[in-house]
């Protein structure tokens, strides 16, 4: 991301880029980065401890701090997309089912991965929720 920021600044010295265009560009770059981060969490593995989720939150905080040094957007857009996904792991079974129904911004595969690492969710509930996702 830093390399992109440097190249973009070099290009912006040659060709004028208005503030609204910069904002839209950076919003899209950040959105793609955060979507890739959530997808990385999905593909990372089948098990995740509470400590692992806490480390994910720390990683996100570090990434946001780096982004704040590169862009002048405050707050950093789409941060909640990653935060909500990480925090959903901590929800009790009944709340997690409701959360999944309300958050259509995540893919079915991302929801299934979340359910699979949430060891506090019963196998019966996991199966029921996954079946509902498939419908």
Coordinates of C-alpha atoms in Angstrom, one line a residue:
X1 CA 0.0 0.0 0.0
X2 CA 2.9 2.3 0.8
X3 CA 4.4 1.6 -2.7
X4 CA 1.0 2.5 -4.3
X5 CA 0.9 5.7 -2.2
X6 CA 4.3 6.7 -3.4
X7 CA 3.6 6.0 -7.1
X8 CA 0.3 7.8 -6.8
X9 CA 2.0 10.9 -5.4
X10 CA 4.6 10.8 -8.2
X11 CA 1.8 10.6 -10.8
X12 CA -0.1 13.4 -9.0
X13 CA 2.8 15.7 -9.4
X14 CA 2.7 15.3 -13.2
X15 CA -1.1 15.1 -13.7
X16 CA -3.5 17.1 -11.4
X17 CA -5.7 14.9 -9.4
X18 CA -8.5 16.8 -7.6
X19 CA -9.4 16.2 -4.0
X20 CA -12.7 14.4 -4.7
X21 CA -10.9 12.0 -7.2
X22 CA -8.2 11.3 -4.6
X23 CA -10.9 10.6 -2.0
X24 CA -12.7 8.1 -4.3
X25 CA -9.5 6.5 -5.3
X26 CA -8.3 6.0 -1.7
X27 CA -11.8 4.8 -0.6
X28 CA -11.7 2.1 -3.2
X29 CA -8.1 1.1 -2.4
X30 CA -8.9 0.8 1.3
X31 CA -12.1 -1.1 0.6
X32 CA -10.2 -3.6 -1.5
X33 CA -7.5 -3.9 1.1
X34 CA -10.0 -4.6 3.9
X35 CA -12.0 -7.1 1.7
X36 CA -8.7 -8.9 1.1
X37 CA -7.9 -8.9 4.8
X38 CA -11.3 -10.5 5.7
X39 CA -10.8 -13.0 2.9
X40 CA -7.3 -13.8 4.3
X41 CA -8.9 -14.5 7.7
X42 CA -11.3 -16.9 6.0
X43 CA -8.5 -18.7 4.2
X44 CA -6.1 -18.8 7.2
X45 CA -7.4 -21.9 8.7
X46 CA -10.1 -23.8 10.5
X47 CA -9.3 -23.0 14.1
X48 CA -8.9 -19.7 15.8
X49 CA -8.5 -19.0 19.5
X50 CA -9.6 -15.9 21.4
X51 CA -5.9 -14.9 21.4
X52 CA -5.8 -15.2 17.6
X53 CA -8.9 -13.0 17.3
X54 CA -7.3 -10.4 19.6
X55 CA -4.2 -10.5 17.4
X56 CA -6.4 -9.9 14.3
X57 CA -7.8 -6.8 16.0
X58 CA -4.2 -5.6 16.8
X59 CA -3.2 -6.2 13.2
X60 CA -6.2 -4.1 12.0
X61 CA -5.3 -1.3 14.4
X62 CA -1.7 -1.3 13.0
X63 CA -2.9 -1.3 9.4
X64 CA -5.3 1.6 10.1
X65 CA -2.5 3.6 11.8
X66 CA -0.3 3.1 8.7
X67 CA -3.2 4.1 6.5
X68 CA -3.7 7.3 8.5
X69 CA -0.1 8.3 7.7
X70 CA -0.8 7.8 3.9
X71 CA -4.2 9.3 3.4
X72 CA -6.2 12.2 4.8
X73 CA -9.4 10.4 5.2
X74 CA -10.8 10.3 8.8
X75 CA -12.1 8.0 9.9
X76 CA -10.6 5.4 7.7
X77 CA -13.6 4.1 5.6
X78 CA -14.7 0.4 5.7
X79 CA -12.9 -0.3 9.0
X80 CA -16.1 -1.5 10.5
X81 CA -16.3 -4.2 7.8
X82 CA -13.2 -5.9 9.2
X83 CA -13.9 -5.1 12.9
X84 CA -17.4 -6.5 12.7
X85 CA -16.2 -9.7 11.1
X86 CA -13.5 -10.2 13.8
X87 CA -15.9 -9.3 16.7
X88 CA -18.6 -11.7 15.4
X89 CA -16.5 -14.6 16.6
X90 CA -17.1 -13.5 20.2
X91 CA -20.9 -13.4 19.9
X92 CA -23.0 -16.1 21.7
X93 CA -24.7 -18.7 19.5
X94 CA -28.1 -17.0 19.4
X95 CA -26.6 -13.5 18.7
X96 CA -24.3 -14.9 16.0
X97 CA -27.2 -16.4 14.1
X98 CA -29.0 -13.0 14.2
X99 CA -25.7 -11.2 13.2
X100 CA -25.3 -13.5 10.2
X101 CA -28.9 -12.7 9.0
X102 CA -28.3 -9.0 9.3
X103 CA -24.8 -8.7 7.6
X104 CA -25.3 -9.4 4.0
X105 CA -22.1 -7.6 3.1
X106 CA -20.1 -10.9 3.7
X107 CA -20.2 -13.8 1.3
X108 CA -21.7 -17.1 2.3
X109 CA -18.2 -18.6 2.3
X110 CA -17.1 -16.0 4.8
X111 CA -20.0 -16.7 7.0
X112 CA -19.4 -20.4 6.9
X113 CA -15.8 -19.9 7.7
X114 CA -16.8 -17.8 10.7
X115 CA -19.2 -20.5 11.9
X116 CA -16.5 -23.2 11.5
X117 CA -14.0 -21.4 13.7
X118 CA -16.6 -20.4 16.3
X119 CA -16.1 -23.4 18.6
X120 CA -18.7 -22.2 21.0
X121 CA -21.4 -22.8 18.4
X122 CA -23.0 -26.2 18.6
X123 CA -22.8 -28.6 15.6
X124 CA -26.6 -28.6 15.4
X125 CA -26.8 -24.8 15.3
X126 CA -23.9 -24.6 12.8
X127 CA -25.6 -27.0 10.5
X128 CA -29.0 -25.2 10.7
X129 CA -27.4 -21.8 10.0
X130 CA -25.3 -23.1 7.1
X131 CA -28.5 -24.6 5.6
X132 CA -30.2 -21.3 6.0
X133 CA -27.3 -19.6 4.2
X134 CA -27.6 -22.0 1.3
X135 CA -31.3 -21.2 0.8

